Amino acid sequence: MTTHADHPIRKRIRLAPDSYEQASAYFVTVCTHEKQCLLSVVDGQSIELSNRGEIVRAAWLGLPNRFGGLALDEYIIMPNHLHGILCLVGAGLARPSSATKPGNELPLPNIMRVFKSVSTVEMNRAFRMPGFVLWQRSYFDHIIRDAEDHVNHQRYILENPARWAAKQPAFRRVSSLE
């Protein structure tokens, strides 16, 4: 379906906006542009972050400083994607933060927009590559329903390096560390 022959209508991939404002935990996955393997190298169960991966890690870990009601749970930076669990803390439970910037409301799309923007800007600055596109458009999210779902997603994150190593040919080094 199109509005004009040259402009297809994009299918909505998110729930209604108020679905992301509740105090809840969210599992997210964000992939690098064209799935480029530039964030880390997986060697069995261990992950060695590249310089680019370190920039992404700093941006991820800095999110609670920008969003006072945000707590980070398990996360992992794979060669071409990041998996993480973000917890939006309910009203009255949020820790005060003088670093929280006005306009940085808590809904998940705002958090992901800031993460992708900050990590891309820092990457462009560090590697003197203005205009470099780090992330694919959008991201995957899943609202964590209960304690069992939470534990299952934590396990998925922790076991991700083993799954990655099992899928990669033994002779192929997937990334070079800079």
Tab-separated table of N, CA and C in Angstrom:
chain	number	residue	atom	x	y	z
A	1	MET	N	0.846	-1.168	0.000
A	1	MET	CA	0.000	0.000	0.000
A	1	MET	C	0.898	1.240	0.000
A	2	THR	N	0.565	2.236	-0.809
A	2	THR	CA	1.363	3.456	-0.888
A	2	THR	C	0.462	4.678	-0.944
A	3	THR	N	1.016	5.820	-0.507
A	3	THR	CA	0.298	7.082	-0.640
A	3	THR	C	0.613	7.704	-1.982
A	4	HIS	N	1.729	7.363	-2.509
A	4	HIS	CA	2.209	7.832	-3.804
A	4	HIS	C	3.105	6.726	-4.323
A	5	ALA	N	3.175	6.551	-5.578
A	5	ALA	CA	3.927	5.435	-6.153
A	5	ALA	C	5.360	5.340	-5.643
A	6	ASP	N	5.958	6.479	-5.294
A	6	ASP	CA	7.356	6.472	-4.858
A	6	ASP	C	7.528	6.405	-3.342
A	7	HIS	N	6.457	6.459	-2.570
A	7	HIS	CA	6.560	6.550	-1.116
A	7	HIS	C	5.737	5.472	-0.432
A	8	PRO	N	6.331	4.316	-0.143
A	8	PRO	CA	5.574	3.267	0.541
A	8	PRO	C	5.263	3.676	1.981
A	9	ILE	N	4.159	3.193	2.498
A	9	ILE	CA	3.805	3.452	3.894
A	9	ILE	C	4.552	2.439	4.745
A	10	ARG	N	5.263	2.932	5.763
A	10	ARG	CA	5.994	2.037	6.661
A	10	ARG	C	5.031	1.415	7.667
A	11	LYS	N	5.241	0.146	7.915
A	11	LYS	CA	4.433	-0.551	8.893
A	11	LYS	C	4.889	-0.120	10.291
A	12	ARG	N	3.933	0.186	11.159
A	12	ARG	CA	4.250	0.589	12.525
A	12	ARG	C	4.816	-0.616	13.278
A	13	ILE	N	5.999	-0.451	13.876
A	13	ILE	CA	6.637	-1.577	14.560
A	13	ILE	C	6.602	-1.431	16.074
A	14	ARG	N	6.088	-0.355	16.576
A	14	ARG	CA	6.016	-0.119	18.018
A	14	ARG	C	4.580	-0.232	18.498
A	15	LEU	N	4.445	-0.532	19.776
A	15	LEU	CA	3.135	-0.478	20.411
A	15	LEU	C	2.743	0.988	20.576
A	16	ALA	N	1.573	1.233	21.104
A	16	ALA	CA	1.153	2.610	21.369
A	16	ALA	C	2.174	3.268	22.297
A	17	PRO	N	2.428	4.583	22.125
A	17	PRO	CA	3.461	5.259	22.908
A	17	PRO	C	3.347	5.073	24.415
A	18	ASP	N	2.113	5.023	24.956
A	18	ASP	CA	1.987	4.887	26.406
A	18	ASP	C	2.427	3.507	26.904
A	19	SER	N	2.624	2.544	26.013
A	19	SER	CA	3.105	1.218	26.409
A	19	SER	C	4.538	1.272	26.917
A	20	TYR	N	5.262	2.311	26.572
A	20	TYR	CA	6.679	2.418	26.929
A	20	TYR	C	6.923	3.407	28.063
A	21	GLU	N	5.877	3.846	28.733
A	21	GLU	CA	6.018	4.820	29.818
A	21	GLU	C	5.875	4.167	31.177
A	22	GLN	N	5.442	2.930	31.221
A	22	GLN	CA	5.184	2.264	32.481
A	22	GLN	C	6.491	1.848	33.151
A	23	ALA	N	6.429	1.781	34.488
A	23	ALA	CA	7.562	1.227	35.220
A	23	ALA	C	7.628	-0.248	34.853
A	24	SER	N	8.652	-0.622	34.125
A	24	SER	CA	8.771	-1.985	33.636
A	24	SER	C	10.197	-2.222	33.174
A	25	ALA	N	10.491	-3.452	32.818
A	25	ALA	CA	11.793	-3.789	32.238
A	25	ALA	C	11.583	-4.087	30.756
A	26	TYR	N	12.562	-3.699	29.954
A	26	TYR	CA	12.492	-3.880	28.511
A	26	TYR	C	13.778	-4.529	28.025
A	27	PHE	N	13.644	-5.557	27.206
A	27	PHE	CA	14.775	-6.167	26.522
A	27	PHE	C	14.880	-5.468	25.173
A	28	VAL	N	16.078	-4.976	24.841
A	28	VAL	CA	16.269	-4.289	23.564
A	28	VAL	C	17.456	-4.888	22.820
A	29	THR	N	17.374	-4.813	21.500
A	29	THR	CA	18.480	-5.188	20.625
A	29	THR	C	18.622	-4.082	19.603
A	30	VAL	N	19.836	-3.589	19.437
A	30	VAL	CA	20.108	-2.583	18.415
A	30	VAL	C	21.295	-3.094	17.599
A	31	CYS	N	21.175	-3.018	16.269
A	31	CYS	CA	22.192	-3.554	15.359
A	31	CYS	C	22.958	-2.435	14.669
A	32	THR	N	24.213	-2.711	14.369
A	32	THR	CA	25.018	-1.746	13.626
A	32	THR	C	24.500	-1.639	12.198
A	33	HIS	N	24.795	-0.510	11.585
A	33	HIS	CA	24.395	-0.261	10.205
A	33	HIS	C	24.982	-1.349	9.302
A	34	GLU	N	24.133	-1.936	8.492
A	34	GLU	CA	24.511	-3.020	7.586
A	34	GLU	C	25.176	-4.191	8.318
A	35	LYS	N	24.883	-4.305	9.609
A	35	LYS	CA	25.400	-5.378	10.470
A	35	LYS	C	26.916	-5.512	10.404
A	36	GLN	N	27.588	-4.364	10.340
A	36	GLN	CA	29.050	-4.367	10.314
A	36	GLN	C	29.589	-4.872	11.651
A	37	CYS	N	30.546	-5.764	11.619
A	37	CYS	CA	31.157	-6.304	12.834
A	37	CYS	C	32.315	-5.396	13.238
A	38	LEU	N	32.008	-4.413	14.074
A	38	LEU	CA	33.049	-3.465	14.450
A	38	LEU	C	33.073	-3.130	15.936
A	39	LEU	N	32.232	-3.771	16.739
A	39	LEU	CA	32.173	-3.424	18.154
A	39	LEU	C	32.993	-4.345	19.053
A	40	SER	N	33.167	-5.599	18.649
A	40	SER	CA	33.888	-6.547	19.494
A	40	SER	C	34.292	-7.768	18.683
A	41	VAL	N	35.066	-8.620	19.338
A	41	VAL	CA	35.427	-9.922	18.790
A	41	VAL	C	35.018	-10.957	19.831
A	42	VAL	N	34.383	-12.021	19.382
A	42	VAL	CA	33.965	-13.100	20.277
A	42	VAL	C	34.965	-14.229	20.142
A	43	ASP	N	35.476	-14.681	21.283
A	43	ASP	CA	36.395	-15.819	21.315
A	43	ASP	C	35.844	-16.802	22.342
A	44	GLY	N	35.058	-17.753	21.868
A	44	GLY	CA	34.408	-18.689	22.785
A	44	GLY	C	33.367	-17.960	23.615
A	45	GLN	N	33.567	-17.951	24.929
A	45	GLN	CA	32.653	-17.276	25.843
A	45	GLN	C	33.083	-15.839	26.133
A	46	SER	N	34.278	-15.454	25.717
A	46	SER	CA	34.749	-14.114	26.067
A	46	SER	C	34.545	-13.133	24.916
A	47	ILE	N	34.389	-11.881	25.301
A	47	ILE	CA	34.191	-10.796	24.338
A	47	ILE	C	35.305	-9.788	24.568
A	48	GLU	N	35.951	-9.403	23.490
A	48	GLU	CA	36.965	-8.346	23.558
A	48	GLU	C	36.424	-7.153	22.779
A	49	LEU	N	36.156	-6.059	23.507
A	49	LEU	CA	35.613	-4.869	22.864
A	49	LEU	C	36.686	-4.151	22.064
A	50	SER	N	36.297	-3.648	20.903
A	50	SER	CA	37.173	-2.777	20.124
A	50	SER	C	37.084	-1.371	20.725
A	51	ASN	N	37.865	-0.445	20.216
A	51	ASN	CA	37.751	0.941	20.665
A	51	ASN	C	36.338	1.459	20.408
A	52	ARG	N	35.772	1.073	19.296
A	52	ARG	CA	34.389	1.471	18.989
A	52	ARG	C	33.421	0.856	19.997
A	53	GLY	N	33.646	-0.393	20.351
A	53	GLY	CA	32.809	-1.045	21.354
A	53	GLY	C	32.901	-0.366	22.706
A	54	GLU	N	34.095	0.129	23.045
A	54	GLU	CA	34.263	0.865	24.315
A	54	GLU	C	33.445	2.155	24.304
A	55	ILE	N	33.372	2.818	23.166
A	55	ILE	CA	32.564	4.042	23.051
A	55	ILE	C	31.088	3.700	23.247
A	56	VAL	N	30.644	2.607	22.640
A	56	VAL	CA	29.260	2.172	22.790
A	56	VAL	C	28.984	1.824	24.246
A	57	ARG	N	29.907	1.124	24.891
A	57	ARG	CA	29.728	0.758	26.308
A	57	ARG	C	29.605	1.997	27.183
A	58	ALA	N	30.455	2.994	26.951
A	58	ALA	CA	30.392	4.228	27.744
A	58	ALA	C	29.049	4.941	27.546
A	59	ALA	N	28.548	4.958	26.314
A	59	ALA	CA	27.252	5.591	26.051
A	59	ALA	C	26.134	4.829	26.759
A	60	TRP	N	26.190	3.495	26.721
A	60	TRP	CA	25.174	2.671	27.376
A	60	TRP	C	25.196	2.892	28.893
A	61	LEU	N	26.396	2.813	29.469
A	61	LEU	CA	26.509	2.956	30.923
A	61	LEU	C	26.194	4.377	31.391
A	62	GLY	N	26.280	5.354	30.504
A	62	GLY	CA	25.963	6.738	30.845
A	62	GLY	C	24.478	7.057	30.819
A	63	LEU	N	23.651	6.157	30.321
A	63	LEU	CA	22.223	6.439	30.217
A	63	LEU	C	21.560	6.791	31.555
A	64	PRO	N	21.863	6.096	32.662
A	64	PRO	CA	21.220	6.480	33.926
A	64	PRO	C	21.566	7.903	34.380
A	65	ASN	N	22.684	8.446	33.928
A	65	ASN	CA	23.015	9.831	34.260
A	65	ASN	C	22.138	10.815	33.501
A	66	ARG	N	21.605	10.385	32.388
A	66	ARG	CA	20.733	11.239	31.569
A	66	ARG	C	19.258	11.044	31.902
A	67	PHE	N	18.915	9.871	32.427
A	67	PHE	CA	17.532	9.537	32.748
A	67	PHE	C	17.475	9.063	34.193
A	68	GLY	N	16.997	9.910	35.078
A	68	GLY	CA	17.010	9.610	36.510
A	68	GLY	C	16.229	8.381	36.911
A	69	GLY	N	15.209	7.995	36.176
A	69	GLY	CA	14.391	6.849	36.539
A	69	GLY	C	14.769	5.583	35.793
A	70	LEU	N	16.001	5.513	35.321
A	70	LEU	CA	16.445	4.368	34.528
A	70	LEU	C	17.493	3.568	35.288
A	71	ALA	N	17.335	2.256	35.300
A	71	ALA	CA	18.345	1.354	35.855
A	71	ALA	C	18.720	0.364	34.754
A	72	LEU	N	19.997	0.064	34.650
A	72	LEU	CA	20.482	-0.898	33.663
A	72	LEU	C	20.603	-2.269	34.307
A	73	ASP	N	20.271	-3.281	33.553
A	73	ASP	CA	20.408	-4.664	33.995
A	73	ASP	C	21.466	-5.301	33.093
A	74	GLU	N	21.362	-6.584	32.810
A	74	GLU	CA	22.331	-7.266	31.954
A	74	GLU	C	22.400	-6.617	30.584
A	75	TYR	N	23.597	-6.641	29.993
A	75	TYR	CA	23.777	-6.187	28.614
A	75	TYR	C	25.012	-6.875	28.058
A	76	ILE	N	25.098	-6.897	26.742
A	76	ILE	CA	26.282	-7.439	26.091
A	76	ILE	C	26.469	-6.727	24.758
A	77	ILE	N	27.718	-6.439	24.449
A	77	ILE	CA	28.050	-5.795	23.185
A	77	ILE	C	28.716	-6.845	22.298
A	78	MET	N	27.972	-7.271	21.303
A	78	MET	CA	28.443	-8.273	20.363
A	78	MET	C	29.117	-7.563	19.181
A	79	PRO	N	29.724	-8.285	18.249
A	79	PRO	CA	30.406	-7.623	17.130
A	79	PRO	C	29.528	-6.660	16.333
A	80	ASN	N	28.249	-7.030	16.114
A	80	ASN	CA	27.410	-6.166	15.286
A	80	ASN	C	26.076	-5.800	15.928
A	81	HIS	N	25.948	-6.005	17.225
A	81	HIS	CA	24.720	-5.615	17.909
A	81	HIS	C	24.930	-5.539	19.416
A	82	LEU	N	23.962	-4.934	20.068
A	82	LEU	CA	23.945	-4.845	21.524
A	82	LEU	C	22.603	-5.383	22.000
A	83	HIS	N	22.648	-6.218	23.030
A	83	HIS	CA	21.439	-6.659	23.727
A	83	HIS	C	21.517	-6.050	25.123
A	84	GLY	N	20.395	-5.579	25.635
A	84	GLY	CA	20.391	-5.062	26.991
A	84	GLY	C	18.998	-5.072	27.588
A	85	ILE	N	18.974	-4.999	28.910
A	85	ILE	CA	17.716	-4.870	29.642
A	85	ILE	C	17.740	-3.526	30.348
A	86	LEU	N	16.726	-2.725	30.056
A	86	LEU	CA	16.554	-1.406	30.664
A	86	LEU	C	15.348	-1.478	31.597
A	87	CYS	N	15.490	-0.938	32.799
A	87	CYS	CA	14.389	-0.942	33.761
A	87	CYS	C	13.966	0.493	34.027
A	88	LEU	N	12.702	0.800	33.724
A	88	LEU	CA	12.155	2.111	34.027
A	88	LEU	C	11.561	2.018	35.423
A	89	VAL	N	12.111	2.811	36.332
A	89	VAL	CA	11.712	2.762	37.734
A	89	VAL	C	10.477	3.623	37.919
A	90	GLY	N	9.501	3.132	38.671
A	90	GLY	CA	8.236	3.843	38.867
A	90	GLY	C	8.386	5.145	39.624
A	91	ALA	N	7.390	6.004	39.498
A	91	ALA	CA	7.374	7.296	40.193
A	91	ALA	C	7.519	7.054	41.682
A	92	GLY	N	8.328	7.864	42.327
A	92	GLY	CA	8.578	7.723	43.751
A	92	GLY	C	9.747	6.802	44.042
A	93	LEU	N	10.114	5.973	43.089
A	93	LEU	CA	11.234	5.062	43.280
A	93	LEU	C	12.474	5.528	42.527
A	94	ALA	N	12.309	6.502	41.659
A	94	ALA	CA	13.439	6.957	40.850
A	94	ALA	C	14.479	7.616	41.735
A	95	ARG	N	15.732	7.308	41.469
A	95	ARG	CA	16.782	7.950	42.234
A	95	ARG	C	16.975	9.363	41.693
A	96	PRO	N	17.166	10.329	42.583
A	96	PRO	CA	17.366	11.693	42.101
A	96	PRO	C	18.681	11.799	41.344
A	97	SER	N	18.685	12.609	40.326
A	97	SER	CA	19.894	12.790	39.538
A	97	SER	C	19.948	14.222	39.048
A	98	SER	N	20.954	14.947	39.491
A	98	SER	CA	21.109	16.333	39.047
A	98	SER	C	21.532	16.381	37.589
A	99	ALA	N	22.023	15.258	37.063
A	99	ALA	CA	22.483	15.234	35.674
A	99	ALA	C	21.339	14.994	34.689
A	100	THR	N	20.152	14.635	35.206
A	100	THR	CA	19.033	14.395	34.298
A	100	THR	C	18.700	15.691	33.589
A	101	LYS	N	18.666	15.622	32.287
A	101	LYS	CA	18.455	16.817	31.487
A	101	LYS	C	16.973	17.022	31.212
A	102	PRO	N	16.497	18.285	31.262
A	102	PRO	CA	15.100	18.525	30.913
A	102	PRO	C	14.841	18.045	29.490
A	103	GLY	N	13.668	17.485	29.285
A	103	GLY	CA	13.325	16.988	27.957
A	103	GLY	C	13.702	15.535	27.762
A	104	ASN	N	14.509	14.966	28.677
A	104	ASN	CA	14.854	13.545	28.577
A	104	ASN	C	13.837	12.753	29.402
A	105	GLU	N	12.625	12.648	28.880
A	105	GLU	CA	11.595	11.878	29.536
A	105	GLU	C	11.937	10.403	29.406
A	106	LEU	N	11.303	9.602	30.222
A	106	LEU	CA	11.678	8.196	30.299
A	106	LEU	C	11.160	7.250	29.227
A	107	PRO	N	10.151	7.522	28.463
A	107	PRO	CA	9.699	6.479	27.543
A	107	PRO	C	10.848	5.876	26.735
A	108	LEU	N	10.760	4.577	26.545
A	108	LEU	CA	11.818	3.812	25.888
A	108	LEU	C	12.312	4.418	24.574
A	109	PRO	N	11.445	4.869	23.673
A	109	PRO	CA	11.962	5.449	22.429
A	109	PRO	C	12.902	6.644	22.654
A	110	ASN	N	12.638	7.450	23.672
A	110	ASN	CA	13.545	8.572	23.982
A	110	ASN	C	14.907	8.065	24.446
A	111	ILE	N	14.889	7.047	25.284
A	111	ILE	CA	16.139	6.488	25.798
A	111	ILE	C	16.969	5.931	24.644
A	112	MET	N	16.337	5.179	23.760
A	112	MET	CA	17.068	4.585	22.642
A	112	MET	C	17.566	5.649	21.670
A	113	ARG	N	16.774	6.693	21.456
A	113	ARG	CA	17.202	7.792	20.577
A	113	ARG	C	18.461	8.446	21.138
A	114	VAL	N	18.469	8.718	22.439
A	114	VAL	CA	19.635	9.341	23.070
A	114	VAL	C	20.841	8.409	23.004
A	115	PHE	N	20.655	7.122	23.298
A	115	PHE	CA	21.763	6.170	23.248
A	115	PHE	C	22.400	6.134	21.865
A	116	LYS	N	21.575	5.980	20.845
A	116	LYS	CA	22.096	5.882	19.484
A	116	LYS	C	22.771	7.187	19.060
A	117	SER	N	22.192	8.302	19.445
A	117	SER	CA	22.754	9.602	19.081
A	117	SER	C	24.092	9.844	19.766
A	118	VAL	N	24.133	9.652	21.075
A	118	VAL	CA	25.371	9.895	21.836
A	118	VAL	C	26.490	8.978	21.354
A	119	SER	N	26.207	7.697	21.176
A	119	SER	CA	27.264	6.776	20.750
A	119	SER	C	27.749	7.104	19.341
A	120	THR	N	26.856	7.498	18.460
A	120	THR	CA	27.251	7.853	17.092
A	120	THR	C	28.090	9.120	17.073
A	121	VAL	N	27.661	10.141	17.809
A	121	VAL	CA	28.419	11.400	17.859
A	121	VAL	C	29.818	11.158	18.423
A	122	GLU	N	29.898	10.390	19.505
A	122	GLU	CA	31.203	10.107	20.112
A	122	GLU	C	32.092	9.296	19.162
A	123	MET	N	31.502	8.354	18.454
A	123	MET	CA	32.256	7.546	17.492
A	123	MET	C	32.786	8.439	16.367
A	124	ASN	N	31.926	9.290	15.835
A	124	ASN	CA	32.336	10.193	14.755
A	124	ASN	C	33.457	11.118	15.218
A	125	ARG	N	33.350	11.592	16.442
A	125	ARG	CA	34.368	12.489	16.988
A	125	ARG	C	35.695	11.741	17.198
A	126	ALA	N	35.630	10.577	17.810
A	126	ALA	CA	36.844	9.830	18.137
A	126	ALA	C	37.607	9.371	16.894
A	127	PHE	N	36.889	9.002	15.858
A	127	PHE	CA	37.537	8.469	14.656
A	127	PHE	C	37.580	9.463	13.507
A	128	ARG	N	37.193	10.700	13.800
A	128	ARG	CA	37.195	11.773	12.796
A	128	ARG	C	36.507	11.317	11.507
A	129	MET	N	35.285	10.814	11.676
A	129	MET	CA	34.510	10.314	10.544
A	129	MET	C	33.135	10.977	10.549
A	130	PRO	N	33.076	12.278	10.275
A	130	PRO	CA	31.764	12.933	10.308
A	130	PRO	C	30.790	12.263	9.344
A	131	GLY	N	29.583	12.056	9.835
A	131	GLY	CA	28.557	11.453	8.992
A	131	GLY	C	28.547	9.935	8.987
A	132	PHE	N	29.479	9.279	9.702
A	132	PHE	CA	29.486	7.822	9.760
A	132	PHE	C	28.192	7.342	10.409
A	133	VAL	N	27.533	6.388	9.792
A	133	VAL	CA	26.287	5.839	10.323
A	133	VAL	C	26.631	4.591	11.136
A	134	LEU	N	26.377	4.656	12.424
A	134	LEU	CA	26.728	3.544	13.309
A	134	LEU	C	25.604	2.521	13.417
A	135	TRP	N	24.370	2.969	13.558
A	135	TRP	CA	23.266	2.079	13.871
A	135	TRP	C	22.270	1.951	12.729
A	136	GLN	N	21.628	0.790	12.674
A	136	GLN	CA	20.490	0.619	11.781
A	136	GLN	C	19.342	1.478	12.289
A	137	ARG	N	18.435	1.792	11.396
A	137	ARG	CA	17.232	2.513	11.783
A	137	ARG	C	16.435	1.611	12.724
A	138	SER	N	15.879	2.163	13.774
A	138	SER	CA	15.023	1.480	14.721
A	138	SER	C	15.805	0.487	15.600
A	139	TYR	N	15.085	-0.369	16.290
A	139	TYR	CA	15.651	-1.361	17.199
A	139	TYR	C	14.540	-2.344	17.535
A	140	PHE	N	14.897	-3.459	18.132
A	140	PHE	CA	13.919	-4.449	18.581
A	140	PHE	C	13.690	-4.240	20.064
A	141	ASP	N	12.457	-4.348	20.516
A	141	ASP	CA	12.195	-4.293	21.956
A	141	ASP	C	11.157	-5.339	22.346
A	142	HIS	N	11.224	-5.715	23.608
A	142	HIS	CA	10.283	-6.674	24.182
A	142	HIS	C	10.003	-6.220	25.613
A	143	ILE	N	8.738	-6.043	25.942
A	143	ILE	CA	8.372	-5.694	27.315
A	143	ILE	C	8.460	-6.969	28.143
A	144	ILE	N	9.272	-6.945	29.176
A	144	ILE	CA	9.452	-8.118	30.030
A	144	ILE	C	8.221	-8.261	30.918
A	145	ARG	N	7.572	-9.416	30.828
A	145	ARG	CA	6.256	-9.619	31.441
A	145	ARG	C	6.291	-9.985	32.923
A	146	ASP	N	7.264	-10.819	33.315
A	146	ASP	CA	7.290	-11.294	34.693
A	146	ASP	C	8.706	-11.741	35.040
A	147	ALA	N	8.885	-12.259	36.250
A	147	ALA	CA	10.219	-12.649	36.716
A	147	ALA	C	10.823	-13.750	35.851
A	148	GLU	N	10.018	-14.701	35.421
A	148	GLU	CA	10.535	-15.786	34.577
A	148	GLU	C	11.016	-15.245	33.227
A	149	ASP	N	10.243	-14.349	32.640
A	149	ASP	CA	10.621	-13.716	31.374
A	149	ASP	C	11.920	-12.931	31.546
A	150	HIS	N	12.048	-12.258	32.690
A	150	HIS	CA	13.258	-11.473	32.978
A	150	HIS	C	14.486	-12.391	33.041
A	151	VAL	N	14.371	-13.481	33.779
A	151	VAL	CA	15.482	-14.433	33.909
A	151	VAL	C	15.825	-15.046	32.550
A	152	ASN	N	14.817	-15.366	31.754
A	152	ASN	CA	15.066	-15.933	30.420
A	152	ASN	C	15.834	-14.958	29.537
A	153	HIS	N	15.507	-13.675	29.593
A	153	HIS	CA	16.220	-12.686	28.783
A	153	HIS	C	17.628	-12.427	29.314
A	154	GLN	N	17.803	-12.460	30.634
A	154	GLN	CA	19.158	-12.353	31.194
A	154	GLN	C	20.012	-13.521	30.710
A	155	ARG	N	19.453	-14.727	30.747
A	155	ARG	CA	20.174	-15.918	30.285
A	155	ARG	C	20.515	-15.790	28.799
A	156	TYR	N	19.562	-15.318	28.002
A	156	TYR	CA	19.797	-15.138	26.568
A	156	TYR	C	20.996	-14.213	26.334
A	157	ILE	N	21.052	-13.131	27.087
A	157	ILE	CA	22.164	-12.180	26.959
A	157	ILE	C	23.486	-12.849	27.340
A	158	LEU	N	23.511	-13.524	28.467
A	158	LEU	CA	24.741	-14.144	28.955
A	158	LEU	C	25.231	-15.274	28.046
A	159	GLU	N	24.312	-15.970	27.380
A	159	GLU	CA	24.688	-17.085	26.512
A	159	GLU	C	24.947	-16.656	25.071
A	160	ASN	N	24.760	-15.387	24.766
A	160	ASN	CA	24.892	-14.909	23.395
A	160	ASN	C	26.275	-15.154	22.790
A	161	PRO	N	27.377	-14.944	23.529
A	161	PRO	CA	28.697	-15.214	22.930
A	161	PRO	C	28.867	-16.660	22.472
A	162	ALA	N	28.360	-17.606	23.234
A	162	ALA	CA	28.487	-19.017	22.843
A	162	ALA	C	27.697	-19.296	21.569
A	163	ARG	N	26.497	-18.710	21.464
A	163	ARG	CA	25.704	-18.892	20.243
A	163	ARG	C	26.407	-18.261	19.050
A	164	TRP	N	27.013	-17.091	19.251
A	164	TRP	CA	27.729	-16.398	18.167
A	164	TRP	C	28.896	-17.265	17.698
A	165	ALA	N	29.695	-17.754	18.648
A	165	ALA	CA	30.877	-18.561	18.305
A	165	ALA	C	30.469	-19.829	17.561
A	166	ALA	N	29.350	-20.417	17.941
A	166	ALA	CA	28.899	-21.648	17.291
A	166	ALA	C	28.467	-21.396	15.838
A	167	LYS	N	28.015	-20.182	15.545
A	167	LYS	CA	27.549	-19.851	14.190
A	167	LYS	C	28.676	-19.438	13.256
A	168	GLN	N	29.820	-19.035	13.791
A	168	GLN	CA	30.901	-18.495	12.972
A	168	GLN	C	31.851	-19.599	12.535
A	169	PRO	N	32.273	-19.590	11.275
A	169	PRO	CA	33.291	-20.550	10.838
A	169	PRO	C	34.577	-20.341	11.641
A	170	ALA	N	35.255	-21.426	11.942
A	170	ALA	CA	36.447	-21.359	12.778
A	170	ALA	C	37.549	-20.488	12.164
A	171	PHE	N	37.632	-20.437	10.846
A	171	PHE	CA	38.718	-19.693	10.194
A	171	PHE	C	38.438	-18.206	10.078
A	172	ARG	N	37.222	-17.769	10.358
A	172	ARG	CA	36.846	-16.383	10.089
A	172	ARG	C	36.968	-15.503	11.325
A	173	ARG	N	37.814	-14.524	11.273
A	173	ARG	CA	37.910	-13.515	12.331
A	173	ARG	C	36.906	-12.435	11.956
A	174	VAL	N	35.906	-12.162	12.807
A	174	VAL	CA	34.783	-11.326	12.407
A	174	VAL	C	35.048	-9.842	12.510
A	175	SER	N	36.081	-9.432	13.185
A	175	SER	CA	36.299	-8.002	13.350
A	175	SER	C	37.771	-7.752	13.653
A	176	SER	N	38.227	-6.593	13.281
A	176	SER	CA	39.565	-6.207	13.713
A	176	SER	C	39.421	-5.171	14.807
A	177	LEU	N	40.210	-5.286	15.822
A	177	LEU	CA	40.143	-4.346	16.940
A	177	LEU	C	40.998	-3.140	16.622
A	178	GLU	N	40.409	-1.985	16.856
A	178	GLU	CA	41.146	-0.739	16.615
A	178	GLU	C	41.471	-0.083	17.917
